[in-house]
Amino acid sequence: MKFFIDTANLDEIRKFKAMGLLDGVTTNPSLVAKEGKEFRPLIAEICEIVQGPVSAEVVATEADQMVAEAKELASISKHVVVKLPTIREGIKALARCVEAGIKVNMTLIFQPVQALIVAKVGAAYASPFLGRLDDISQDSMDMLAEIREIYDNYHFSTQILAASLRHPLHVAQAARIGADVATIPPAVFDKLLDHPLTAIGLEKFLADWKKGKG
Ligand code: G3P
């Protein structure tokens, strides 16, 4: 499973890059707005740091404008993956981006049939939002498993990018189901390695070592 970080914060990106854990980055308009920086240079800097897929989202909602924005974003770096919303105009824009050789991550997926459609049209990534579905009491893992089954049935090469992850369990469950990528917010990334017994065990080892050395 590939690990992407779901943030536009450069310090967080550098931190997890240093741990050798980072395969890519996803951003969205909300995450970029939080940083208060200019969009294009920020994406360029993220690409420079990560040297892997970096999702940057369009804000247009009409296909012609989406494609224009997509071309502009794709020109920033070979690492940019353009993010388009899974709406009718987004599907039209996806078809044109695929034709133009632009890699696309289709976002805001909440049901398996949306994932089927974006794969048919040629998306590089499909992003089901797990946490937001759980928030409205629908089992996100059922959706994820159905998407995996559909993609396997037809050997689609579109990668399933599990998004809107809220806790380490989401990451583990998505891995069991076979999501290709997990995009993990920094706060969740931080929790992945923590277990109280790991900390207690290490403390005891070090205390015993000190005692043994007299
Ligand atoms: O980047 C898309 C997605 O991961 C957003 O997550 O927590 O805002 O539902 P969240």
Short mmCIF file of C-alpha atoms and ligand atoms in Angstrom, two decimals:
data_model
loop_
_atom_site.label_atom_id
_atom_site.label_comp_id
_atom_site.label_asym_id
_atom_site.label_seq_id
_atom_site.Cartn_x
_atom_site.Cartn_y
_atom_site.Cartn_z
CA MET A 1 0.00 0.00 0.00
CA LYS A 2 1.27 3.45 -0.87
CA PHE A 3 1.12 6.20 1.75
CA PHE A 4 0.23 9.73 0.64
CA ILE A 5 -0.09 12.61 3.07
CA ASP A 6 -3.30 14.64 2.96
CA THR A 7 -2.00 18.16 3.56
CA ALA A 8 -0.53 21.21 1.86
CA ASN A 9 1.69 22.00 4.85
CA LEU A 10 5.35 21.95 3.84
CA ASP A 11 6.70 21.23 7.35
CA GLU A 12 4.44 18.20 7.74
CA ILE A 13 5.39 16.95 4.28
CA ARG A 14 9.11 17.29 5.07
CA LYS A 15 8.64 15.53 8.43
CA PHE A 16 7.07 12.38 6.97
CA LYS A 17 9.34 12.44 3.93
CA ALA A 18 12.30 12.22 6.36
CA MET A 19 10.81 9.00 7.79
CA GLY A 20 10.94 7.41 4.35
CA LEU A 21 7.21 6.88 4.46
CA LEU A 22 5.94 9.23 1.84
CA ASP A 23 4.93 8.08 -1.65
CA GLY A 24 2.89 11.15 -2.58
CA VAL A 25 0.67 14.02 -1.46
CA THR A 26 -2.97 14.97 -1.85
CA THR A 27 -4.28 18.50 -1.44
CA ASN A 28 -7.72 19.99 -1.84
CA PRO A 29 -8.96 23.60 -1.94
CA SER A 30 -9.69 23.59 1.82
CA LEU A 31 -6.19 22.32 2.70
CA VAL A 32 -4.50 24.83 0.35
CA ALA A 33 -6.60 27.75 1.68
CA LYS A 34 -5.48 26.86 5.24
CA GLU A 35 -1.83 27.51 4.31
CA GLY A 36 -2.52 31.09 3.11
CA LYS A 37 0.06 30.75 0.31
CA GLU A 38 -0.12 31.20 -3.45
CA PHE A 39 -1.40 27.97 -5.03
CA ARG A 40 0.95 27.41 -7.97
CA PRO A 41 4.31 28.00 -6.16
CA LEU A 42 3.07 25.93 -3.23
CA ILE A 43 2.29 22.95 -5.48
CA ALA A 44 5.66 23.41 -7.23
CA GLU A 45 7.46 23.29 -3.86
CA ILE A 46 5.53 20.20 -2.73
CA CYS A 47 6.47 18.43 -5.99
CA GLU A 48 10.12 19.38 -5.45
CA ILE A 49 10.11 17.85 -1.96
CA VAL A 50 8.15 14.70 -2.70
CA GLN A 51 9.23 13.71 -6.23
CA GLY A 52 6.08 11.59 -6.46
CA PRO A 53 2.39 12.08 -7.32
CA VAL A 54 0.95 15.34 -5.95
CA SER A 55 -2.77 15.92 -6.34
CA ALA A 56 -3.86 19.50 -7.05
CA GLU A 57 -7.56 20.25 -7.45
CA VAL A 58 -9.35 22.46 -9.95
CA VAL A 59 -11.97 24.88 -8.65
CA ALA A 60 -13.99 25.27 -11.88
CA THR A 61 -17.24 23.34 -12.18
CA GLU A 62 -17.72 23.48 -15.96
CA ALA A 63 -15.80 21.09 -18.24
CA ASP A 64 -14.06 23.63 -20.53
CA GLN A 65 -12.78 25.63 -17.57
CA MET A 66 -11.82 22.47 -15.70
CA VAL A 67 -9.70 21.29 -18.63
CA ALA A 68 -8.04 24.73 -18.91
CA GLU A 69 -7.21 24.63 -15.18
CA ALA A 70 -6.06 21.03 -15.46
CA LYS A 71 -3.63 21.92 -18.24
CA GLU A 72 -2.30 24.84 -16.23
CA LEU A 73 -1.81 22.68 -13.11
CA ALA A 74 -0.21 19.82 -15.08
CA SER A 75 2.33 22.27 -16.51
CA ILE A 76 3.69 22.98 -13.00
CA SER A 77 5.47 19.62 -12.72
CA LYS A 78 5.46 16.11 -14.12
CA HIS A 79 4.44 14.99 -10.61
CA VAL A 80 1.12 16.86 -10.62
CA VAL A 81 -2.01 14.72 -10.70
CA VAL A 82 -5.07 16.85 -11.40
CA LYS A 83 -7.99 16.36 -9.06
CA LEU A 84 -11.48 16.68 -10.52
CA PRO A 85 -14.82 16.36 -8.74
CA THR A 86 -16.97 13.34 -9.66
CA ILE A 87 -19.82 15.29 -11.23
CA ARG A 88 -21.11 15.19 -14.84
CA GLU A 89 -18.88 18.06 -15.98
CA GLY A 90 -15.99 16.44 -14.13
CA ILE A 91 -16.44 13.23 -16.14
CA LYS A 92 -16.45 15.22 -19.40
CA ALA A 93 -13.27 16.97 -18.29
CA LEU A 94 -11.75 13.62 -17.26
CA ALA A 95 -12.29 12.22 -20.77
CA ARG A 96 -10.50 15.22 -22.28
CA CYS A 97 -7.66 15.13 -19.76
CA VAL A 98 -7.10 11.41 -20.46
CA GLU A 99 -6.94 12.22 -24.18
CA ALA A 100 -4.39 14.97 -23.44
CA GLY A 101 -2.26 12.58 -21.35
CA ILE A 102 -2.99 14.36 -18.04
CA LYS A 103 -3.19 12.09 -14.97
CA VAL A 104 -6.39 12.57 -13.00
CA ASN A 105 -7.52 11.77 -9.47
CA MET A 106 -11.33 11.75 -9.29
CA THR A 107 -12.44 13.02 -5.92
CA LEU A 108 -15.57 13.09 -3.75
CA ILE A 109 -16.56 9.48 -4.46
CA PHE A 110 -19.24 8.13 -2.13
CA GLN A 111 -20.66 5.13 -3.97
CA PRO A 112 -19.19 2.20 -5.96
CA VAL A 113 -20.90 3.09 -9.23
CA GLN A 114 -19.14 6.48 -9.27
CA ALA A 115 -15.84 4.60 -8.96
CA LEU A 116 -16.87 2.30 -11.83
CA ILE A 117 -17.58 5.29 -14.07
CA VAL A 118 -14.30 7.10 -13.39
CA ALA A 119 -12.34 3.89 -14.05
CA LYS A 120 -14.17 3.34 -17.35
CA VAL A 121 -13.23 6.84 -18.49
CA GLY A 122 -9.59 6.35 -17.49
CA ALA A 123 -8.87 8.03 -14.15
CA ALA A 124 -5.45 7.27 -12.70
CA TYR A 125 -6.89 7.38 -9.16
CA ALA A 126 -10.38 7.14 -7.65
CA SER A 127 -10.79 8.74 -4.22
CA PRO A 128 -13.60 7.33 -2.07
CA PHE A 129 -14.09 9.49 1.06
CA LEU A 130 -14.36 7.05 3.94
CA GLY A 131 -14.65 9.25 7.04
CA ARG A 132 -17.33 11.48 5.55
CA LEU A 133 -19.46 8.42 4.77
CA ASP A 134 -19.01 7.03 8.29
CA ASP A 135 -20.05 10.49 9.54
CA ILE A 136 -23.51 9.92 8.07
CA SER A 137 -23.70 6.36 9.45
CA GLN A 138 -22.96 4.51 6.21
CA ASP A 139 -20.28 1.84 6.38
CA SER A 140 -17.39 3.19 4.34
CA MET A 141 -15.59 -0.16 4.33
CA ASP A 142 -18.54 -1.82 2.57
CA MET A 143 -18.18 0.81 -0.17
CA LEU A 144 -14.42 0.30 -0.37
CA ALA A 145 -14.75 -3.50 -0.61
CA GLU A 146 -17.34 -3.15 -3.39
CA ILE A 147 -15.04 -0.84 -5.36
CA ARG A 148 -12.14 -3.29 -4.96
CA GLU A 149 -14.36 -6.14 -6.19
CA ILE A 150 -15.57 -4.17 -9.22
CA TYR A 151 -12.05 -3.09 -10.19
CA ASP A 152 -10.76 -6.66 -9.82
CA ASN A 153 -13.66 -8.05 -11.87
CA TYR A 154 -12.67 -5.94 -14.86
CA HIS A 155 -8.93 -5.54 -14.24
CA PHE A 156 -9.17 -1.75 -14.15
CA SER A 157 -5.78 -0.11 -13.65
CA THR A 158 -7.30 2.88 -11.80
CA GLN A 159 -5.81 2.98 -8.32
CA ILE A 160 -8.12 3.15 -5.32
CA LEU A 161 -7.01 6.05 -3.15
CA ALA A 162 -8.68 5.77 0.26
CA ALA A 163 -9.32 9.35 1.44
CA SER A 164 -10.95 11.13 4.37
CA LEU A 165 -9.20 8.80 6.82
CA ARG A 166 -9.80 9.72 10.44
CA HIS A 167 -7.83 7.20 12.52
CA PRO A 168 -5.25 4.37 12.26
CA LEU A 169 -8.01 1.75 12.10
CA HIS A 170 -9.21 3.29 8.83
CA VAL A 171 -5.70 2.80 7.40
CA ALA A 172 -5.49 -0.84 8.54
CA GLN A 173 -9.01 -1.65 7.30
CA ALA A 174 -8.34 -0.02 3.93
CA ALA A 175 -5.12 -2.05 3.64
CA ARG A 176 -6.96 -5.32 4.39
CA ILE A 177 -9.51 -4.55 1.68
CA GLY A 178 -6.73 -3.75 -0.76
CA ALA A 179 -6.89 0.00 -1.37
CA ASP A 180 -3.84 0.86 -3.48
CA VAL A 181 -3.16 4.11 -1.63
CA ALA A 182 -4.11 5.63 1.71
CA THR A 183 -3.97 9.40 1.93
CA ILE A 184 -3.38 10.12 5.58
CA PRO A 185 -3.77 13.44 7.42
CA PRO A 186 -0.67 14.41 9.50
CA ALA A 187 -2.47 13.89 12.84
CA VAL A 188 -3.38 10.31 11.85
CA PHE A 189 0.08 9.68 10.38
CA ASP A 190 1.53 10.60 13.79
CA LYS A 191 -0.63 8.00 15.52
CA LEU A 192 0.24 5.09 13.22
CA LEU A 193 3.32 4.05 15.18
CA ASP A 194 1.98 4.59 18.66
CA HIS A 195 1.10 1.75 21.01
CA PRO A 196 1.30 2.08 24.80
CA LEU A 197 2.93 -1.37 25.11
CA THR A 198 5.70 -0.32 22.70
CA ALA A 199 6.53 2.69 24.90
CA ILE A 200 6.27 0.70 28.17
CA GLY A 201 8.34 -2.16 26.71
CA LEU A 202 11.13 0.15 25.59
CA GLU A 203 11.19 1.95 28.92
CA LYS A 204 11.60 -1.41 30.71
CA PHE A 205 14.35 -2.62 28.36
CA LEU A 206 16.35 0.56 28.91
CA ALA A 207 15.85 0.49 32.71
CA ASP A 208 16.99 -3.17 32.87
CA TRP A 209 20.00 -2.36 30.68
CA LYS A 210 21.03 0.48 33.04
CA LYS A 211 20.62 -1.80 36.12
CA GLY A 212 22.63 -4.62 34.53
CA LYS A 213 25.52 -2.26 33.83
CA GLY A 214 25.56 -1.43 37.60
O1 G3P B 1 -8.39 15.31 0.59
C1 G3P B 1 -9.60 14.68 0.61
C2 G3P B 1 -10.03 14.08 1.93
O2 G3P B 1 -9.03 13.27 2.45
C3 G3P B 1 -10.67 15.02 2.90
O3 G3P B 1 -10.82 14.47 4.18
O4 G3P B 1 -11.21 14.73 6.62
O5 G3P B 1 -11.89 16.59 5.05
O6 G3P B 1 -13.13 14.43 5.11
P1 G3P B 1 -11.82 15.10 5.28
#
